[in-house]
Coordinates of C-alpha atoms in Angstrom, one line a residue:
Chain A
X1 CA -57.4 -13.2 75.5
X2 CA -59.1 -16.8 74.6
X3 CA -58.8 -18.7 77.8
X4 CA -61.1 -21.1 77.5
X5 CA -62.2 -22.1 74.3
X6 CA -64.9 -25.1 73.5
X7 CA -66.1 -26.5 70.4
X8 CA -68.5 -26.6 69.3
X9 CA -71.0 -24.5 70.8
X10 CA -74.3 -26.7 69.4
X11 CA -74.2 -30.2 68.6
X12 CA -77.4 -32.2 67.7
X13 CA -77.1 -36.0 67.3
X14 CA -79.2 -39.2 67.3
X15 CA -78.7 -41.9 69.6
X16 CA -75.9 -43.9 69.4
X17 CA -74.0 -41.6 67.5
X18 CA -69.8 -40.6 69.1
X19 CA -68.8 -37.6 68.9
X20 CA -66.0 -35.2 70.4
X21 CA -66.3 -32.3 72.2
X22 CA -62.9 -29.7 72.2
X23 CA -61.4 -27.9 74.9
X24 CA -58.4 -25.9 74.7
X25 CA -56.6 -23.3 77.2
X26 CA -53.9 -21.3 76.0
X27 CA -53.2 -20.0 80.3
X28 CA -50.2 -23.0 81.2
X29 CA -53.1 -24.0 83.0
X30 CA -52.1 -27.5 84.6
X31 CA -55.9 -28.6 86.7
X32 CA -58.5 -29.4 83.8
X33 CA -62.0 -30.5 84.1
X34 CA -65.3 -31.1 82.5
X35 CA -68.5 -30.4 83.9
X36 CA -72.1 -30.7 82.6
X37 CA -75.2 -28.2 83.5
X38 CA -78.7 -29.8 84.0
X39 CA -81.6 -27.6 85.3
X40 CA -82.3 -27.9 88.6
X41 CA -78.9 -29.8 89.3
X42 CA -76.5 -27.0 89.2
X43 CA -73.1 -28.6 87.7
X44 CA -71.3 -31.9 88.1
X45 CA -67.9 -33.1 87.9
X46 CA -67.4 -35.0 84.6
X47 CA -63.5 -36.0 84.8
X48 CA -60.8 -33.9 85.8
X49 CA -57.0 -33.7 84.9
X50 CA -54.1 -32.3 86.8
X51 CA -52.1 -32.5 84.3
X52 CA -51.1 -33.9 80.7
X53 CA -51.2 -37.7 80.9
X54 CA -53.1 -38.0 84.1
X55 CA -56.7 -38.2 84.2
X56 CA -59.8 -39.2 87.2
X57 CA -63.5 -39.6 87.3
X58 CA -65.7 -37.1 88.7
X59 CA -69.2 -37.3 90.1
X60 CA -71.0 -38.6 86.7
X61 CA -68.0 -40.3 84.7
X62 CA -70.1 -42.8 82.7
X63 CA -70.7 -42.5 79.0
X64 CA -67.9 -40.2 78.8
X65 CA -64.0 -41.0 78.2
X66 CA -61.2 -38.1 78.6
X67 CA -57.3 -38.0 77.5
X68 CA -54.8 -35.2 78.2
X69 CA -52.1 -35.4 75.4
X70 CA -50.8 -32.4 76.1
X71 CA -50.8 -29.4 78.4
X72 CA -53.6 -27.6 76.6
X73 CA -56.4 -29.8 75.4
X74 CA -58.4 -31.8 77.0
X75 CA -61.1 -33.1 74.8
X76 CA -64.5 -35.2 75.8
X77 CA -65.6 -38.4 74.1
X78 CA -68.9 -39.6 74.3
X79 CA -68.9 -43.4 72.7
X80 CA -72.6 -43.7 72.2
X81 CA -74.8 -40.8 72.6
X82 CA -77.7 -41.5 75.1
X83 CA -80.4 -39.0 75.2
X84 CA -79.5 -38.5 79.3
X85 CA -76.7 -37.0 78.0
X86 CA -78.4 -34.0 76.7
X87 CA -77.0 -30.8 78.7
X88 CA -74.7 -28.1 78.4
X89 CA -71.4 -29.2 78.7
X90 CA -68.5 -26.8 80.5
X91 CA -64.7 -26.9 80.0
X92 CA -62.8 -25.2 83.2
X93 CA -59.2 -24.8 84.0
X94 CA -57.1 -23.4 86.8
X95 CA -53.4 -22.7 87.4
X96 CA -52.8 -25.6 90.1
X97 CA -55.0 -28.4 91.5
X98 CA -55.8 -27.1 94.8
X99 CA -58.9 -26.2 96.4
X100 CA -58.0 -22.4 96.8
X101 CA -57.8 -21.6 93.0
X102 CA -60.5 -20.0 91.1
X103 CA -61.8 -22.1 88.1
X104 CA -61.7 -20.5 84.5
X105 CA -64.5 -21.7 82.2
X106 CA -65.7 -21.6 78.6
X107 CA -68.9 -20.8 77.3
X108 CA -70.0 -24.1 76.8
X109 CA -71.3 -27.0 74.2
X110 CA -75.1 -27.1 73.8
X111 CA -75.3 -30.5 73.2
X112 CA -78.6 -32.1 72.4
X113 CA -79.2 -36.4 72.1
X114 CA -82.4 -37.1 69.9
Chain B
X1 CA -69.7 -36.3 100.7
X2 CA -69.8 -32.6 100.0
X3 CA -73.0 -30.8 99.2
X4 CA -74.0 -26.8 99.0
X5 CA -77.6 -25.8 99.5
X6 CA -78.6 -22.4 98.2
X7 CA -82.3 -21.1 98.0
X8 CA -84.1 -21.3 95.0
X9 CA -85.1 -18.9 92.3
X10 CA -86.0 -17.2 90.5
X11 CA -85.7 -13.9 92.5
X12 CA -86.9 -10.7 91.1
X13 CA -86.0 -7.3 92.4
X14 CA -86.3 -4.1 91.7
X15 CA -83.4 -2.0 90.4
X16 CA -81.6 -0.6 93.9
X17 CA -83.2 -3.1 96.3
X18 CA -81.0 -5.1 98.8
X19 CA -80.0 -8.7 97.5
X20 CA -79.1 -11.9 99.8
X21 CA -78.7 -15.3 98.4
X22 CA -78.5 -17.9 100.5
X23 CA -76.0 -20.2 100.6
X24 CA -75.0 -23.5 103.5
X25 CA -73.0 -26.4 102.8
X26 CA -71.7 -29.8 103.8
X27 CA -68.1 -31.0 104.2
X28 CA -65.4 -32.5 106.1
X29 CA -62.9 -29.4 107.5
X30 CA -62.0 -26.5 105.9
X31 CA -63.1 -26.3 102.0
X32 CA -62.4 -23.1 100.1
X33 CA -65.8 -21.0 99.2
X34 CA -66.9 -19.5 96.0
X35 CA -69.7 -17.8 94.4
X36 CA -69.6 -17.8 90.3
X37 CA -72.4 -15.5 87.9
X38 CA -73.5 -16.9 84.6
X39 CA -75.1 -14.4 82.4
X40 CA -77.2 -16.0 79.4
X41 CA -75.2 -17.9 77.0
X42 CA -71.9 -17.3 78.8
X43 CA -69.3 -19.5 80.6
X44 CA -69.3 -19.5 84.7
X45 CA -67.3 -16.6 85.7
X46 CA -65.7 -16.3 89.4
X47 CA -67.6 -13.3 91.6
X48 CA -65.9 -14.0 94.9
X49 CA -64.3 -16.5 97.0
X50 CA -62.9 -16.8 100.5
X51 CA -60.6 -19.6 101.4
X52 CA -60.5 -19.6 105.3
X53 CA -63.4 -19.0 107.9
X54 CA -64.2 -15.3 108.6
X55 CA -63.0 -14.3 105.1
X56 CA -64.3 -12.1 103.3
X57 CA -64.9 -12.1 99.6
X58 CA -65.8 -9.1 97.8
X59 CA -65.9 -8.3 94.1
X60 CA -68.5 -5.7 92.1
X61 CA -70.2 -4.8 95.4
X62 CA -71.1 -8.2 96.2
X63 CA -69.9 -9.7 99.2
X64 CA -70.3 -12.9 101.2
X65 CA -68.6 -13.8 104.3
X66 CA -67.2 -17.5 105.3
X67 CA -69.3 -18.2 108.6
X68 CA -67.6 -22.1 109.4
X69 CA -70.1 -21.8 112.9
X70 CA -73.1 -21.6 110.8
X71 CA -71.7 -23.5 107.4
X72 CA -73.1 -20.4 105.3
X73 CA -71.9 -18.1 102.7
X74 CA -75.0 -16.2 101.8
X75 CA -74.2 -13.3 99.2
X76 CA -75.2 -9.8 99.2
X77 CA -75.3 -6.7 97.3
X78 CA -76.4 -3.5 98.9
X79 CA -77.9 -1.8 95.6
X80 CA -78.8 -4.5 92.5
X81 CA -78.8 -3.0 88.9
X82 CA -80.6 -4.3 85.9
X83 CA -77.0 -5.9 84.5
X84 CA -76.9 -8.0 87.8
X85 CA -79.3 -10.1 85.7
X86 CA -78.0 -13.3 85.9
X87 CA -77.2 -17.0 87.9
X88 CA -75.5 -17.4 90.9
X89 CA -73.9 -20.5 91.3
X90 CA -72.4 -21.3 94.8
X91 CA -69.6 -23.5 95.1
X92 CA -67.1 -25.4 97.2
X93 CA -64.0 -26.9 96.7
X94 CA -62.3 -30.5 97.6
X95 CA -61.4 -30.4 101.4
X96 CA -59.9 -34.1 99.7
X97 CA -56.9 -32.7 98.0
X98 CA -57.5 -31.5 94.0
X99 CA -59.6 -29.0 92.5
X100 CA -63.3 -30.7 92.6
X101 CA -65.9 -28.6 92.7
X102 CA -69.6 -28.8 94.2
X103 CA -72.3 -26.6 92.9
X104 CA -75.7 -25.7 94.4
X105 CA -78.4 -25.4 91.6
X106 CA -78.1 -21.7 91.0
X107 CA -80.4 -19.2 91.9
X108 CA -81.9 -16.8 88.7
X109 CA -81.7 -13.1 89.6
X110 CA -83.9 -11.0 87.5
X111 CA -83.6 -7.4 88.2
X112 CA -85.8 -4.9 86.9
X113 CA -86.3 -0.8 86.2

């Protein structure tokens, strides 16, 4: 049972630097949505799908671009790596985009901006 | 806009002590509540939820209750074991329409023999 799968799990880069980050769900799942983990912040709402070719701006959208080709990937750009952007980064899906489903997450992308 | 306010960690208990974590929030009428656990270097995993005021959620001996008259949904565990070790994230979700959730900063449980 995969679920939620993100790569990679550590990324180190210097400032300035693009790179992707990869999420895929193999549940149908139509509600996508990236999040990033800071301590002492809890997480926030990156951008959010709800469903393949239609994508919004969460809480913290800047620096970060999103696309949703197709059902089950939902990758995360980052143009030009700041160091605010190190965190933890956290893919999560859920069946339908309403408020009453449970969210399904990966394990997350260490992501560190020198 | 939306906020949840939990109380602040880390909390250490010995192994079949009573746990609460508190847990109030902010929103416009009637958002769905959730707590999620995060053990170390894991995803956020669903404990409970409760979608409507005076629910209940309940899941692994946890269990917090949706109180809209106090805006609270502390969780609690009767007995804690050493694998309760972990974060508790509590969460609500979009009384806007979609999915969007809003974290509190976690509270580290640390439970020990």
């Amino acid at each position: 049972n995969a679920g939620v799968t993100q790569t990679p799990k550590f990324q180190v880069l210097k400032t300035g630097q693009s790179m992707t980050l990869q999420c895929a769900q193999d549940m149908n799942h139509e509600y996508m949505s990236w999040y990033r983990q800071d301590p002492g912040m809890g997480l926030r709402l990156i951008h959010y799908s709800v469903g393949a070719g239609i994508t919004d701006q969460g809480e913290v959208p800047n620096g970060y671009n999103v696309s949703r080709s197709t059902t089950e990937d939902f990758p995360l750009r980052l143009l030009s790596a700041a160091p605010s952007q190190t965190s933890v980064y956290f893919c999560a899906s859920s069946s339908q985009g309403y408020s009453n489903q449970p969210q399904h997450f990966g394990d997350g992308t260490r992501l560190s901006i020198l | 806009g939306n906020s949840v306010t939990q109380m602040e960690g880390p909390v250490t208990l010995s192994e079949e002590a009573f746990l609460t974590i508190n847990c109030t929030y902010t929103a416009t009428g009637y958002p769905s509540l959730f707590w999620y656990v995060q053990y170390p270097g894991e995803g956020l995993q669903l404990l409970l939820k409760a979608t409507k005021a005076d629910d209940k959620g309940s899941n692994k001996g946890f269990e917090a209750t949706y109180r809209k008259e106090t805006t609270s949904f502390h969780l609690e565990k009767g007995s804690v074991q050493v694998s309760d070790s972990a974060v508790y994230f509590c969460a609500l979700s979009g009384t806007g329409g979609g999915n969007k959730l809003t974290f509190g900063t976690g509270t580290q449980l640390k439970v020990e023999l």
